[in-house]
mmCIF file of C-alpha atoms in Angstrom:
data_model
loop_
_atom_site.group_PDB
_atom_site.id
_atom_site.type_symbol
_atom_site.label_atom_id
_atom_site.label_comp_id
_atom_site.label_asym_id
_atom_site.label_seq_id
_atom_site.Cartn_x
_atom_site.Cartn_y
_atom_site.Cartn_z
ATOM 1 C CA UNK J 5 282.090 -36.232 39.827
ATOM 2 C CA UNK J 6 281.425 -39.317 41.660
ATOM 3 C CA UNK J 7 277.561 -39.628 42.444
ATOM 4 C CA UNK J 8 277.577 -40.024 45.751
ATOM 5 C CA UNK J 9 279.498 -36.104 46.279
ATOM 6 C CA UNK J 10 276.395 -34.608 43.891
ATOM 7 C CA UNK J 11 273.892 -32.506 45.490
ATOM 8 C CA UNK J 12 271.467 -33.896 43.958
ATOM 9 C CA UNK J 13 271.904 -37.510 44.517
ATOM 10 C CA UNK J 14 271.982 -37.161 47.925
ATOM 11 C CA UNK J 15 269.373 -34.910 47.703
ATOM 12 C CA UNK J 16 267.050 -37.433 45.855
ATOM 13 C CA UNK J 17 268.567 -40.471 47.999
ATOM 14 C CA UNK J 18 267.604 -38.612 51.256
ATOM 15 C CA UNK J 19 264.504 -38.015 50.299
ATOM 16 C CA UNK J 20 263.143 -41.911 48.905
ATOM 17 C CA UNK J 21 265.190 -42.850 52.198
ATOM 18 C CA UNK J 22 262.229 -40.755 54.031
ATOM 19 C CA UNK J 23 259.549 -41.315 51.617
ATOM 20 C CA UNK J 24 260.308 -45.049 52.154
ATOM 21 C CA UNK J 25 259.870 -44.265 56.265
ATOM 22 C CA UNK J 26 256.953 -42.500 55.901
ATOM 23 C CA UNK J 27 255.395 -45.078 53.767
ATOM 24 C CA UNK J 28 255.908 -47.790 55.730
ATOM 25 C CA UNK J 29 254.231 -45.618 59.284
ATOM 26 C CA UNK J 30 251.291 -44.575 56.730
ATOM 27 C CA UNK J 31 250.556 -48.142 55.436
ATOM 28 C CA UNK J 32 250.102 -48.624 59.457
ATOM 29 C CA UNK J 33 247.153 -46.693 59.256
ATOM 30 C CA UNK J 34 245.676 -48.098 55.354
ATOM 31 C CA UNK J 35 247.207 -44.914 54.582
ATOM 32 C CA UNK J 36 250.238 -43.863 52.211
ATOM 33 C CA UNK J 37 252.247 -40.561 52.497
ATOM 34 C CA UNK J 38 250.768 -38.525 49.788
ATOM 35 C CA UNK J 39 247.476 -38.828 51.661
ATOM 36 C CA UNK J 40 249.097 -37.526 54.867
ATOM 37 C CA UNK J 41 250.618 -34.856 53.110
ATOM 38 C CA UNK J 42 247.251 -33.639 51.287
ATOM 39 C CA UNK J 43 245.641 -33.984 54.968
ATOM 40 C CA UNK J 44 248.336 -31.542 56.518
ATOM 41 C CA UNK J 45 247.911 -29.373 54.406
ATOM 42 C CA UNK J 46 244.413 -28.906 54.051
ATOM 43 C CA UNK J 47 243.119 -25.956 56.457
ATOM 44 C CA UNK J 48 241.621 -28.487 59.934
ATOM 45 C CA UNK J 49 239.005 -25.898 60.589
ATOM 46 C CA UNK J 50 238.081 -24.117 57.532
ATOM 47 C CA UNK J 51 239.052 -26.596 54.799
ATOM 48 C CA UNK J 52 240.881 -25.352 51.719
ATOM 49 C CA UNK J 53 239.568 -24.897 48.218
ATOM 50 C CA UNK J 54 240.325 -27.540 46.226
ATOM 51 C CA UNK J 55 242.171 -25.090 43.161
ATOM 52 C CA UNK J 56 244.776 -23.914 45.848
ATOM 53 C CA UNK J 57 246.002 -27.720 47.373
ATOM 54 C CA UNK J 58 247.728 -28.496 44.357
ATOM 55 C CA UNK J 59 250.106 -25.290 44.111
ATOM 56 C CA UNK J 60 250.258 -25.126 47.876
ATOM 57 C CA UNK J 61 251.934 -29.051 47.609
ATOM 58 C CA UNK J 62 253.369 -28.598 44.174
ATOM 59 C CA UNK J 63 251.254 -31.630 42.947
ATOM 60 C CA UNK J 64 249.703 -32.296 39.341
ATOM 61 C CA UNK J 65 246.164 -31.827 39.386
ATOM 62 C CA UNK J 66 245.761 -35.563 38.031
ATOM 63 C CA UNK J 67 247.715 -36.722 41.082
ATOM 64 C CA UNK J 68 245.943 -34.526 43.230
ATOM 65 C CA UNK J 69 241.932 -35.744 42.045
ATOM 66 C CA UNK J 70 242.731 -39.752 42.705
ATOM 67 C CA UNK J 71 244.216 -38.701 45.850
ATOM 68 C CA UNK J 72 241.133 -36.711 46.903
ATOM 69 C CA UNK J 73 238.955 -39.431 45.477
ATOM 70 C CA UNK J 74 240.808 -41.882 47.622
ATOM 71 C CA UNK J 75 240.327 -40.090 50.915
ATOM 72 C CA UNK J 76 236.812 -39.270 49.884
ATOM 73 C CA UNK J 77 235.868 -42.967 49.602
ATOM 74 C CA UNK J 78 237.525 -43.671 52.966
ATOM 75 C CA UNK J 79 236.085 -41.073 55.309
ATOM 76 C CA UNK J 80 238.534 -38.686 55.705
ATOM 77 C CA UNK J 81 237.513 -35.643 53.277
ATOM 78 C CA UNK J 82 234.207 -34.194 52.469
ATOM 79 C CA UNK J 83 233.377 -31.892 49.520
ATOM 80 C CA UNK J 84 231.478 -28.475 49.753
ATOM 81 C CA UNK J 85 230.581 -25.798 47.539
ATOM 82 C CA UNK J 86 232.940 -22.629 47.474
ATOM 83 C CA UNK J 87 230.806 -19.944 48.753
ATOM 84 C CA UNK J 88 233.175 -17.504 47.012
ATOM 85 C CA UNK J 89 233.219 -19.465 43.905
ATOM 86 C CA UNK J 90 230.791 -21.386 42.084
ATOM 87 C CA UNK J 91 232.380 -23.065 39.962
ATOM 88 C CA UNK J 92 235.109 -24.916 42.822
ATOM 89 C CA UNK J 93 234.908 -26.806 46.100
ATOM 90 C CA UNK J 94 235.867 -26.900 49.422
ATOM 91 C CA UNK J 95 237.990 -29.307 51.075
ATOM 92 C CA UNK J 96 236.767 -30.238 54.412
ATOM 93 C CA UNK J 97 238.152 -32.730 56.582
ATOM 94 C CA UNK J 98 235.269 -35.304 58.384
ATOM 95 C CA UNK J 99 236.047 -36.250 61.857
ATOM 96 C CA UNK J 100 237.793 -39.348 60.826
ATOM 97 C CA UNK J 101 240.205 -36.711 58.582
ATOM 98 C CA UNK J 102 241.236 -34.737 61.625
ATOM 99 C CA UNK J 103 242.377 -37.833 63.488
ATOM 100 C CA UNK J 104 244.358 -38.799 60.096
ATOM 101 C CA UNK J 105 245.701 -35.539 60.371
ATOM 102 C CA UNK J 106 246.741 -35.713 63.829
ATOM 103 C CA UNK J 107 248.536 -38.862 63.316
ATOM 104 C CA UNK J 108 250.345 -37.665 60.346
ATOM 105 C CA UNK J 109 251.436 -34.649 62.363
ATOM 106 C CA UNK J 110 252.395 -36.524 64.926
ATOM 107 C CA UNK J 111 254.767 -38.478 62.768
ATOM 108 C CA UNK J 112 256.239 -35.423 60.899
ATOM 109 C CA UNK J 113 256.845 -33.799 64.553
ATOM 110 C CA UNK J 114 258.740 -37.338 65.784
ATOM 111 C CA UNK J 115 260.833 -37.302 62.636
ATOM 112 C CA UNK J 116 261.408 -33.359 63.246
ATOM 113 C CA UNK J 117 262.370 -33.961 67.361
ATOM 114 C CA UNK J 118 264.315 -37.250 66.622
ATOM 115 C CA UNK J 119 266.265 -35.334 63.807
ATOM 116 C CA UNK J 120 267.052 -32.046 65.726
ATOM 117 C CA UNK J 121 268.339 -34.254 68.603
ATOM 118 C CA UNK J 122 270.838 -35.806 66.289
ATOM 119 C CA UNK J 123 272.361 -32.773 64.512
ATOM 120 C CA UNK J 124 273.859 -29.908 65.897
ATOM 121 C CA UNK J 125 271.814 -26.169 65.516
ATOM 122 C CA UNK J 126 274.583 -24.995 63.336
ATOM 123 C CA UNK J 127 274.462 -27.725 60.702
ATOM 124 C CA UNK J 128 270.771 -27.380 61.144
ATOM 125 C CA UNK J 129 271.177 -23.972 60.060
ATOM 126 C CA UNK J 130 273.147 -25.419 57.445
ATOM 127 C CA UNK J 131 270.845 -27.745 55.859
ATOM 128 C CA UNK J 132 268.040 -24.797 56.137
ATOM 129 C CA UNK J 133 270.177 -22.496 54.128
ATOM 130 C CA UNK J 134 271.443 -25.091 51.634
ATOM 131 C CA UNK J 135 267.893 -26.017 50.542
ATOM 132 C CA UNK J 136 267.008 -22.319 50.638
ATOM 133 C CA UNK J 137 269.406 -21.640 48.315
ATOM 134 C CA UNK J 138 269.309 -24.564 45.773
ATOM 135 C CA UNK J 139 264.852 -23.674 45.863
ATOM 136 C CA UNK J 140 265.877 -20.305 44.942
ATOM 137 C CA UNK J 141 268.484 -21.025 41.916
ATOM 138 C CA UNK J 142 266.208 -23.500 40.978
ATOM 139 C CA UNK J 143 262.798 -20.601 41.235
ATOM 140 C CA UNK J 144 264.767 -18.075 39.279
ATOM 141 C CA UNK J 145 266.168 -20.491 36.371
ATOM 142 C CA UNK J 146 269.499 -19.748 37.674
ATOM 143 C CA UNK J 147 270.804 -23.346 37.102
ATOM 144 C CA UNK J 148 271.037 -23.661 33.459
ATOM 145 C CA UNK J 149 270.719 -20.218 32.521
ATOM 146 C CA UNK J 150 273.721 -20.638 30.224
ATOM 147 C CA UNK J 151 273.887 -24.605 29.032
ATOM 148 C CA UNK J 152 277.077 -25.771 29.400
ATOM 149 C CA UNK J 153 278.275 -27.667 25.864
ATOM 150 C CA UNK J 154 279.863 -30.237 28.290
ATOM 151 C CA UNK J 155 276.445 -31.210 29.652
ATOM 152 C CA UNK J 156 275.019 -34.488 29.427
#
């Protein structure tokens, strides 16, 4: 199979192709695209406790704590005691977070607009049931349920 017909090397090309963009709007902003991520998905009115952000992403807690630290030292997070448990923390975004956050959405919703305006609704469609599918084979260990002996 030639590379460029796998699924997942265009897969993994598409995405560093948009990892790359997104890196290079964040560093705009003394920013990086893991930051804007974490501040997306971190509740703008509640917060979120800091135990959920890293399955809700699917990051490694390591990743995850010099990330926080980061955006802690610049402003954009605060940390507050879990009423509901002890022993974690909130997530709060400071004012300075929310206008991260808004600028990060903003990005993710011109990337969104510019991409739908390209591509027709059915290969939209497409795309959304592609990725459905290859999360859900991945999910239920449906890939290499049996190992092939012609693998690797």
């Amino acid at each position: 199979m030639e590379k460029y017909k796998s699924i997942d090397h265009q897969l993994r090309a598409t995405w560093q192709t948009v990892a790359k963009m997104y890196n290079e709007q964040a560093v705009k902003h003394d920013s990086t695209m893991a930051t804007a991520f974490v501040l997306l998905n971190i509740d703008k009115d509640n917060g979120t406790p800091s135990t959920a952000l890293g399955p809700l992403m699917g990051m490694e807690p390591t990743s995850l704590s010099r990330i926080l630290k980061n955006m802690e030292d610049k402003g954009a997070i605060c940390r507050e005691k879990n009423p509901d448990d002890g022993r974690s923390v909130i997530i709060k975004l400071t004012d300075y977070g929310k206008e991260m956050r808004a600028v990060s959405k903003g990005h993710v919703i011109q990337f969104n607009d510019t991409i739908i305006h390209h591509v027709t609704e059915k290969d939209l469609e497409g795309f959304y049931r592609v990725t459905s599918a290859i999360n859900k084979l991945v999910a239920e260990k449906e890939i290499y349920k049996e190992i092939s002996k012609t693998a690797v």
